[in-house]
Tab-separated table of C-alpha atoms in Angstrom:
chain	number	residue	atom	x	y	z
J	153	MET	CA	89.279	12.584	64.248
J	154	LEU	CA	86.808	15.460	64.343
J	155	ILE	CA	83.209	14.858	63.333
J	156	PRO	CA	81.680	17.874	61.544
J	157	PRO	CA	79.518	19.825	64.008
J	158	HIS	CA	76.475	19.701	61.760
J	159	LEU	CA	76.400	15.890	62.076
J	160	LEU	CA	76.556	15.795	65.872
J	161	PRO	CA	73.499	15.121	68.034
J	162	SER	CA	72.153	17.982	70.142
J	163	ASN	CA	72.915	15.894	73.226
J	164	GLY	CA	75.511	13.141	73.182
J	165	ARG	CA	74.349	11.128	76.187
J	166	PHE	CA	73.438	7.599	75.084
J	167	GLY	CA	74.430	5.620	78.164
J	168	SER	CA	72.692	2.449	79.280
J	169	GLY	CA	73.295	3.232	82.948
J	170	PRO	CA	72.734	6.781	84.118
J	171	ALA	CA	70.867	8.424	81.274
J	172	LYS	CA	70.266	11.838	79.793
J	173	VAL	CA	68.371	14.247	82.033
J	174	ARG	CA	66.107	16.654	80.173
J	175	PRO	CA	67.112	20.336	80.515
J	176	ALA	CA	63.586	21.136	81.685
J	177	ALA	CA	63.981	18.696	84.570
J	178	LEU	CA	67.288	20.293	85.561
J	179	SER	CA	65.640	23.703	85.481
J	180	TYR	CA	62.843	22.432	87.698
J	181	LEU	CA	65.377	21.015	90.130
J	182	ALA	CA	67.194	24.357	90.286
J	183	SER	CA	63.906	26.136	90.962
J	184	ARG	CA	63.140	24.021	94.032
J	185	SER	CA	65.785	25.308	96.408
J	186	ASP	CA	62.934	25.783	98.881
J	187	ILE	CA	62.776	22.028	99.501
J	188	LEU	CA	66.427	20.994	99.181
J	189	GLY	CA	68.197	20.635	102.502
J	190	THR	CA	64.981	20.268	104.507
J	191	SER	CA	63.686	17.405	106.646
J	192	HIS	CA	62.312	14.395	104.813
J	193	ARG	CA	59.881	13.864	107.710
J	194	LYS	CA	58.142	17.199	107.132
J	195	PRO	CA	55.173	17.853	104.782
J	196	PRO	CA	57.015	19.449	101.801
J	197	VAL	CA	59.219	16.406	101.168
J	198	ARG	CA	56.521	13.910	102.078
J	199	GLU	CA	54.152	15.611	99.639
J	200	LEU	CA	56.840	15.329	96.947
J	201	ILE	CA	57.162	11.591	97.606
J	202	GLY	CA	53.398	11.307	97.509
J	203	ARG	CA	53.233	13.031	94.124
J	204	VAL	CA	55.838	10.643	92.693
J	205	GLN	CA	53.861	7.677	94.035
J	206	SER	CA	50.595	9.013	92.612
J	207	MET	CA	52.035	9.735	89.176
J	208	LEU	CA	53.632	6.294	88.976
J	209	ALA	CA	50.285	4.729	89.870
J	210	GLU	CA	48.632	6.802	87.139
J	211	LEU	CA	51.308	6.037	84.542
J	212	TYR	CA	50.899	2.294	85.103
J	213	ASP	CA	47.199	2.249	85.917
J	214	LEU	CA	47.960	0.185	89.007
J	215	PRO	CA	45.460	-2.577	89.819
J	216	ASP	CA	43.426	-2.319	93.006
J	217	GLY	CA	45.418	-3.237	96.082
J	218	TYR	CA	48.836	-2.603	94.553
J	219	GLU	CA	51.050	-0.071	96.325
J	220	VAL	CA	54.040	2.030	95.300
J	221	VAL	CA	56.886	1.224	97.699
J	222	LEU	CA	60.317	2.844	97.753
J	223	GLY	CA	63.568	2.806	99.663
J	224	ASN	CA	67.244	3.655	99.448
J	225	GLY	CA	70.026	1.547	97.981
J	226	GLY	CA	68.976	1.083	94.354
J	227	ALA	CA	67.399	-1.933	92.672
J	228	SER	CA	70.472	-4.055	93.456
J	229	LEU	CA	69.466	-3.921	97.107
J	230	VAL	CA	66.101	-5.468	96.238
J	231	TRP	CA	67.786	-8.788	95.392
J	232	ASP	CA	69.020	-9.171	98.969
J	233	MET	CA	65.814	-7.710	100.373
J	234	ALA	CA	63.825	-10.343	98.506
J	235	THR	CA	65.923	-13.205	99.898
J	236	PHE	CA	65.294	-11.919	103.423
J	237	SER	CA	61.717	-10.666	103.148
J	238	LEU	CA	59.881	-12.237	100.206
J	239	VAL	CA	61.232	-15.689	99.342
J	240	GLU	CA	59.680	-18.147	101.791
J	241	GLU	CA	61.667	-21.303	101.046
J	242	LYS	CA	62.819	-21.498	97.434
J	243	SER	CA	63.052	-19.315	94.342
J	244	SER	CA	63.332	-20.019	90.631
J	245	HIS	CA	65.299	-17.719	88.316
J	246	GLY	CA	65.593	-16.968	84.637
J	247	VAL	CA	69.159	-15.846	83.947
J	248	PHE	CA	70.062	-14.241	80.627
J	249	GLY	CA	72.554	-11.556	81.548
J	250	GLU	CA	74.578	-10.021	84.332
J	251	PHE	CA	71.752	-8.532	86.385
J	252	SER	CA	69.415	-11.508	86.395
J	253	ARG	CA	72.479	-13.594	87.319
J	254	LYS	CA	73.193	-11.425	90.368
J	255	PHE	CA	69.736	-12.019	91.830
J	256	ALA	CA	70.117	-15.773	91.340
J	257	ALA	CA	73.513	-15.638	93.055
J	258	ALA	CA	72.004	-13.785	96.022
J	259	ALA	CA	69.372	-16.502	96.429
J	260	LYS	CA	71.931	-19.279	96.069
J	261	GLY	CA	74.130	-17.693	98.730
J	262	SER	CA	71.340	-17.346	101.276
J	263	PRO	CA	71.928	-19.630	104.297
J	264	PHE	CA	68.234	-20.011	105.122
J	265	LEU	CA	66.805	-20.765	101.646
J	266	ALA	CA	66.880	-23.942	99.581
J	267	ASP	CA	69.076	-23.883	96.481
J	268	PRO	CA	67.181	-22.038	93.763
J	269	ASP	CA	66.231	-23.424	90.374
J	270	ILE	CA	68.237	-21.558	87.744
J	271	VAL	CA	67.540	-21.641	84.020
J	272	GLU	CA	70.307	-19.859	82.109
J	273	ALA	CA	70.412	-18.828	78.450
J	274	PRO	CA	73.343	-17.539	76.391
J	275	ALA	CA	73.780	-13.787	76.150
J	276	GLY	CA	71.470	-12.386	73.502
J	277	THR	CA	68.640	-14.833	74.212
J	278	VAL	CA	65.918	-15.124	76.875
J	279	ALA	CA	65.482	-17.515	79.794
J	280	LEU	CA	62.385	-17.632	81.982
J	281	PRO	CA	62.258	-19.390	85.352
J	282	LYS	CA	61.442	-23.069	85.605
J	283	VAL	CA	57.945	-23.718	86.942
J	284	GLY	CA	58.094	-26.198	89.783
J	285	ASP	CA	58.098	-26.232	93.568
J	286	ALA	CA	59.423	-22.683	94.030
J	287	ASP	CA	57.353	-20.149	95.950
J	288	THR	CA	58.968	-17.207	94.127
J	289	TYR	CA	59.847	-16.655	90.451
J	290	ALA	CA	62.347	-14.002	89.374
J	291	TRP	CA	63.655	-12.614	86.114
J	292	ALA	CA	64.404	-9.310	84.384
J	293	HIS	CA	61.941	-7.554	82.131
J	294	ASN	CA	64.855	-6.082	80.191
J	295	GLU	CA	68.468	-7.261	80.521
J	296	THR	CA	70.485	-4.059	80.524
J	297	SER	CA	73.736	-5.914	79.902
J	298	THR	CA	72.666	-7.598	76.658
J	299	GLY	CA	69.732	-5.632	75.239
J	300	VAL	CA	67.193	-8.460	75.525
J	301	ILE	CA	63.580	-8.002	76.573
J	302	ALA	CA	61.505	-10.801	78.097
J	303	LYS	CA	57.804	-11.463	78.456
J	304	VAL	CA	56.177	-10.555	81.748
J	305	GLU	CA	53.443	-13.020	82.601
J	306	ARG	CA	52.526	-15.288	85.486
J	307	LEU	CA	54.366	-18.597	85.388
J	308	GLY	CA	53.164	-20.495	88.439
J	309	GLU	CA	51.449	-20.196	91.801
J	310	GLY	CA	54.189	-18.251	93.599
J	311	LEU	CA	55.189	-14.609	93.686
J	312	MET	CA	56.445	-13.021	90.454
J	313	LEU	CA	59.417	-10.698	91.109
J	314	VAL	CA	60.426	-8.808	87.974
J	315	ASP	CA	63.414	-6.493	87.673
J	316	GLY	CA	62.169	-3.581	85.608
J	317	THR	CA	65.160	-1.275	86.051
J	318	SER	CA	65.865	-0.460	82.387
J	319	ALA	CA	62.373	-1.263	81.099
J	320	ALA	CA	60.303	0.774	83.562
J	321	GLY	CA	59.046	3.944	81.961
J	322	GLY	CA	60.125	2.818	78.496
J	323	THR	CA	57.890	-0.084	77.545
J	324	THR	CA	54.364	-1.184	78.336
J	325	LEU	CA	53.478	-3.580	81.129
J	326	ASP	CA	50.483	-5.247	82.740
J	327	VAL	CA	51.474	-4.778	86.382
J	328	GLY	CA	48.857	-7.360	87.378
J	329	GLU	CA	51.114	-10.069	85.924
J	330	THR	CA	53.686	-9.313	88.647
J	331	ASP	CA	53.811	-9.230	92.434
J	332	LEU	CA	56.867	-7.029	92.768
J	333	TYR	CA	57.927	-4.965	89.781
J	334	TYR	CA	60.967	-3.027	90.953
J	335	PHE	CA	63.324	-0.530	89.364
J	336	SER	CA	65.740	2.343	89.833
J	337	PRO	CA	65.097	5.854	88.479
J	338	GLN	CA	68.338	6.618	86.622
J	339	LYS	CA	67.288	5.275	83.239
J	340	ASN	CA	63.907	6.088	81.653
J	341	PHE	CA	62.983	8.215	84.638
J	342	SER	CA	66.111	10.350	84.087
J	343	SER	CA	66.983	10.784	87.739
J	344	ASP	CA	69.984	9.801	89.837
J	345	GLY	CA	70.461	6.292	91.205
J	346	GLY	CA	70.537	5.119	94.804
J	347	VAL	CA	66.778	4.655	95.179
J	348	TRP	CA	64.544	1.669	94.447
J	349	LEU	CA	60.850	1.838	93.682
J	350	ALA	CA	58.413	-1.025	93.289
J	351	PHE	CA	54.814	-1.923	92.571
J	352	ALA	CA	53.798	-4.433	95.230
J	353	SER	CA	50.757	-6.687	95.005
J	354	PRO	CA	48.596	-7.710	97.964
J	355	ALA	CA	50.181	-11.172	97.709
J	356	ALA	CA	53.702	-9.731	98.051
J	357	ILE	CA	52.609	-7.646	101.025
J	358	GLU	CA	51.039	-10.700	102.641
J	359	ARG	CA	54.145	-12.818	101.990
J	360	ALA	CA	56.461	-10.259	103.607
J	361	ALA	CA	54.277	-10.167	106.712
J	362	LYS	CA	54.266	-13.980	106.850
J	363	VAL	CA	58.065	-14.188	106.577
J	364	GLU	CA	58.516	-11.633	109.343
J	365	GLU	CA	56.099	-13.511	111.589
J	366	SER	CA	58.157	-16.692	111.073
J	367	GLY	CA	60.913	-15.200	113.205
J	368	ARG	CA	63.520	-14.926	110.456
J	369	TYR	CA	66.084	-12.242	111.214
J	370	VAL	CA	65.729	-9.409	108.701
J	371	PRO	CA	68.001	-6.333	108.803
J	372	GLN	CA	65.957	-3.145	108.818
J	373	ILE	CA	67.443	-1.845	105.572
J	374	LEU	CA	66.424	-5.146	103.890
J	375	ASN	CA	63.026	-5.340	105.572
J	376	PHE	CA	60.276	-4.981	102.998
J	377	ASN	CA	57.724	-4.376	105.743
J	378	ALA	CA	59.751	-1.427	107.035
J	379	ALA	CA	59.913	0.014	103.522
J	380	LEU	CA	56.184	-0.507	103.071
J	381	SER	CA	55.330	1.113	106.398
J	382	ASN	CA	57.436	4.162	105.596
J	383	SER	CA	56.152	4.381	102.014
J	384	ARG	CA	52.582	4.517	103.269
J	385	LYS	CA	53.621	7.676	105.114
J	386	GLN	CA	55.414	9.080	102.028
J	387	GLN	CA	58.771	8.474	103.705
J	388	THR	CA	61.794	6.205	103.520
J	389	LEU	CA	63.571	4.384	106.331
J	390	ASN	CA	66.594	6.669	106.019
J	391	THR	CA	67.067	10.013	104.288
J	392	PRO	CA	66.295	9.885	100.536
J	393	SER	CA	67.858	11.990	97.809
J	394	ILE	CA	65.388	14.838	97.487
J	395	ALA	CA	67.065	15.970	94.260
J	396	THR	CA	66.414	12.542	92.727
J	397	MET	CA	62.754	12.728	93.660
J	398	LEU	CA	62.440	16.214	92.155
J	399	LEU	CA	63.991	15.042	88.879
J	400	MET	CA	61.670	12.055	88.833
J	401	GLU	CA	58.635	14.222	89.541
J	402	SER	CA	59.476	16.390	86.535
J	403	GLN	CA	60.040	13.355	84.316
J	404	LEU	CA	56.766	11.719	85.338
J	405	ARG	CA	54.830	14.908	84.649
J	406	TRP	CA	56.468	15.076	81.192
J	407	MET	CA	55.620	11.432	80.500
J	408	LEU	CA	51.991	11.902	81.448
J	409	ASP	CA	51.745	15.079	79.368
J	410	LEU	CA	53.282	13.211	76.427
J	411	GLY	CA	50.362	10.787	76.513
J	412	GLY	CA	51.320	8.245	79.147
J	413	LEU	CA	53.184	4.974	78.982
J	414	GLU	CA	51.988	3.999	75.495
J	415	ALA	CA	53.321	7.264	74.047
J	416	VAL	CA	56.652	6.971	75.838
J	417	ALA	CA	57.045	3.343	74.750
J	418	LYS	CA	56.367	4.352	71.142
J	419	ARG	CA	59.085	7.013	71.389
J	420	CYS	CA	61.643	4.523	72.742
J	421	ARG	CA	60.772	1.929	70.118
J	422	ARG	CA	61.179	4.540	67.396
J	423	SER	CA	64.710	5.263	68.603
J	424	SER	CA	65.821	1.650	68.895
J	425	ASN	CA	64.300	0.748	65.531
J	426	ILE	CA	66.436	3.462	63.912
J	427	LEU	CA	69.519	1.668	65.232
J	428	TYR	CA	68.372	-1.833	64.340
J	429	ARG	CA	67.538	-0.744	60.800
J	430	TRP	CA	70.906	1.025	60.535
J	431	ALA	CA	72.741	-2.121	61.625
J	432	GLU	CA	70.817	-4.336	59.210
J	433	ALA	CA	71.566	-1.949	56.344
J	434	HIS	CA	75.353	-2.232	56.720
J	435	THR	CA	77.623	-5.209	56.143
J	436	PHE	CA	79.903	-4.211	59.051
J	437	ALA	CA	77.162	-4.209	61.697
J	438	ALA	CA	74.361	-6.441	62.940
J	439	PRO	CA	71.921	-6.493	65.867
J	440	PHE	CA	73.434	-8.649	68.615
J	441	VAL	CA	70.023	-10.101	69.527
J	442	GLN	CA	69.085	-12.267	66.577
J	443	LYS	CA	65.355	-12.712	67.239
J	444	ALA	CA	63.592	-9.442	66.495
J	445	GLU	CA	60.945	-10.090	69.156
J	446	ASP	CA	63.666	-10.349	71.815
J	447	ARG	CA	65.327	-7.041	70.922
J	448	SER	CA	65.001	-4.419	73.599
J	449	PRO	CA	63.191	-1.188	72.753
J	450	VAL	CA	65.361	0.726	75.237
J	451	ILE	CA	68.855	-0.825	74.911
J	452	ALA	CA	70.178	-1.486	71.405
J	453	THR	CA	73.219	-3.779	71.243
J	454	ILE	CA	74.984	-3.720	67.883
J	455	ASP	CA	77.812	-6.104	66.963
J	456	LEU	CA	80.555	-4.778	64.709
J	457	ASP	CA	82.680	-6.650	62.199
J	458	ALA	CA	86.149	-7.649	63.400
J	459	SER	CA	87.646	-5.199	60.886
J	460	ILE	CA	86.291	-2.340	63.031
J	461	ASP	CA	87.823	-1.784	66.443
J	462	ALA	CA	84.857	-0.897	68.628
J	463	THR	CA	87.117	0.426	71.386
J	464	TYR	CA	88.730	2.905	69.003
J	465	LEU	CA	85.400	3.853	67.447
J	466	ILE	CA	83.939	4.534	70.893
J	467	SER	CA	86.962	6.655	71.822
J	468	VAL	CA	86.522	8.790	68.698
J	469	LEU	CA	82.861	9.276	69.512
J	470	ARG	CA	83.731	10.246	73.095
J	471	ASP	CA	86.283	12.797	71.866
J	472	ASN	CA	83.418	14.355	69.931
J	473	GLY	CA	81.021	14.462	72.887
J	474	ILE	CA	79.125	11.237	72.128
J	475	LEU	CA	79.233	9.379	75.417
J	476	ASP	CA	78.825	5.957	77.001
J	477	VAL	CA	78.044	3.682	74.056
J	478	ASP	CA	80.394	1.004	75.423
J	479	PRO	CA	79.361	-2.666	75.560
J	480	TYR	CA	78.801	-4.263	78.951
J	481	ARG	CA	82.228	-4.802	80.471
J	482	SER	CA	82.049	-8.563	81.046
J	483	LEU	CA	80.333	-9.445	77.772
J	484	GLY	CA	83.601	-9.159	75.867
J	485	ARG	CA	82.150	-8.349	72.465
J	486	ASN	CA	83.186	-5.974	69.697
J	487	GLN	CA	80.003	-4.072	70.194
J	488	LEU	CA	78.095	-0.836	70.737
J	489	ARG	CA	75.430	-0.623	73.457
J	490	ILE	CA	73.175	2.390	73.110
J	491	GLY	CA	70.526	3.609	75.507
J	492	CYS	CA	67.286	4.593	73.791
J	493	TYR	CA	65.565	5.778	76.946
J	494	ALA	CA	62.609	8.099	77.115
J	495	SER	CA	64.579	11.355	77.364
J	496	VAL	CA	66.748	10.574	74.339
J	497	ASP	CA	65.426	12.362	71.271
J	498	PRO	CA	64.927	10.041	68.282
J	499	GLU	CA	66.437	12.786	66.121
J	500	ASP	CA	69.642	12.452	68.136
J	501	ILE	CA	69.648	8.711	67.457
J	502	GLU	CA	69.431	9.528	63.746
J	503	ALA	CA	72.357	11.931	64.175
J	504	LEU	CA	74.317	9.216	65.995
J	505	THR	CA	73.979	6.890	63.000
J	506	ASP	CA	75.244	9.684	60.725
J	507	CYS	CA	78.262	10.096	63.008
J	508	LEU	CA	78.886	6.354	62.989
J	509	ASN	CA	78.812	6.333	59.190
J	510	TYR	CA	81.227	9.270	59.066
J	511	VAL	CA	83.771	7.676	61.396
J	512	VAL	CA	83.570	4.150	59.959
J	513	GLU	CA	84.086	5.447	56.421
J	514	ARG	CA	87.360	7.013	57.580
J	515	LEU	CA	88.799	4.132	59.576
């Protein structure tokens, strides 16, 4: 089935993983051949890292004492890094999707930590950690797998570790309510993956030093103190992707020029609201997340009636250049999952709904 060209979005990238990269960012990357292929220990690359750190601090208005830390391996590595470097004895987890579940599993599998407290909620709802005797509390700001957003606020006396991977750069946040807010840059920051970045509080920095002093064996790649030491010198432990940092620099400059985090969050919410309203206006579709306050502003999950084969619908869209609107693989629902990240134009979301109407009417 061919969708008429006049209905198609200008850019068909709507993935919830790697996201659309703005053409201006790609042009900037191409213009910086002077820095690509050069040493990450020398001033040009270190100054680039420093600019990314400074712009992130500005975008989030970081509280005094907080530092921007980064390293290689992506946000998934942070789960293991936290079990080695940040959890002292016991953690407590809120699990409401695949990614929050993976952090809980890492803590449960650790041979030197007590079994974690785990509060789990069905997909499409929110679970926050149980407040008790844990020294570390962990949950996701936005569950990429289900399209659910959670509150970010202090729950107890321990460290607050919040996975911000799909929320960072797309929704507002009081960083002071967290001790480690960590994320990868391939979503709202429209870069490539393989890097993690984090906002670390003085308490998190102090905890990591305390754990290291205890004599616990910590591999260098999972050593938060090593990442912190290198980040303070605008470096990483091992060679970073310079191209990723250049893309992120361009995206951060665009975000700040747009008006900062509030303006970007408004743009993302506009896009996701278009989809939620579209779903509510049709009998064959419905928002997967039933409570409106729990619906993500950056990942819209839309359930389809059993009379519509989502797999076939997605294949038709792909044949027409509309990409990566598949549901999360293990969720097993007849569903669309659409990334409404910062770089996605709301007008393209409108065009997507027109394309959906066109295809569904002809099934």
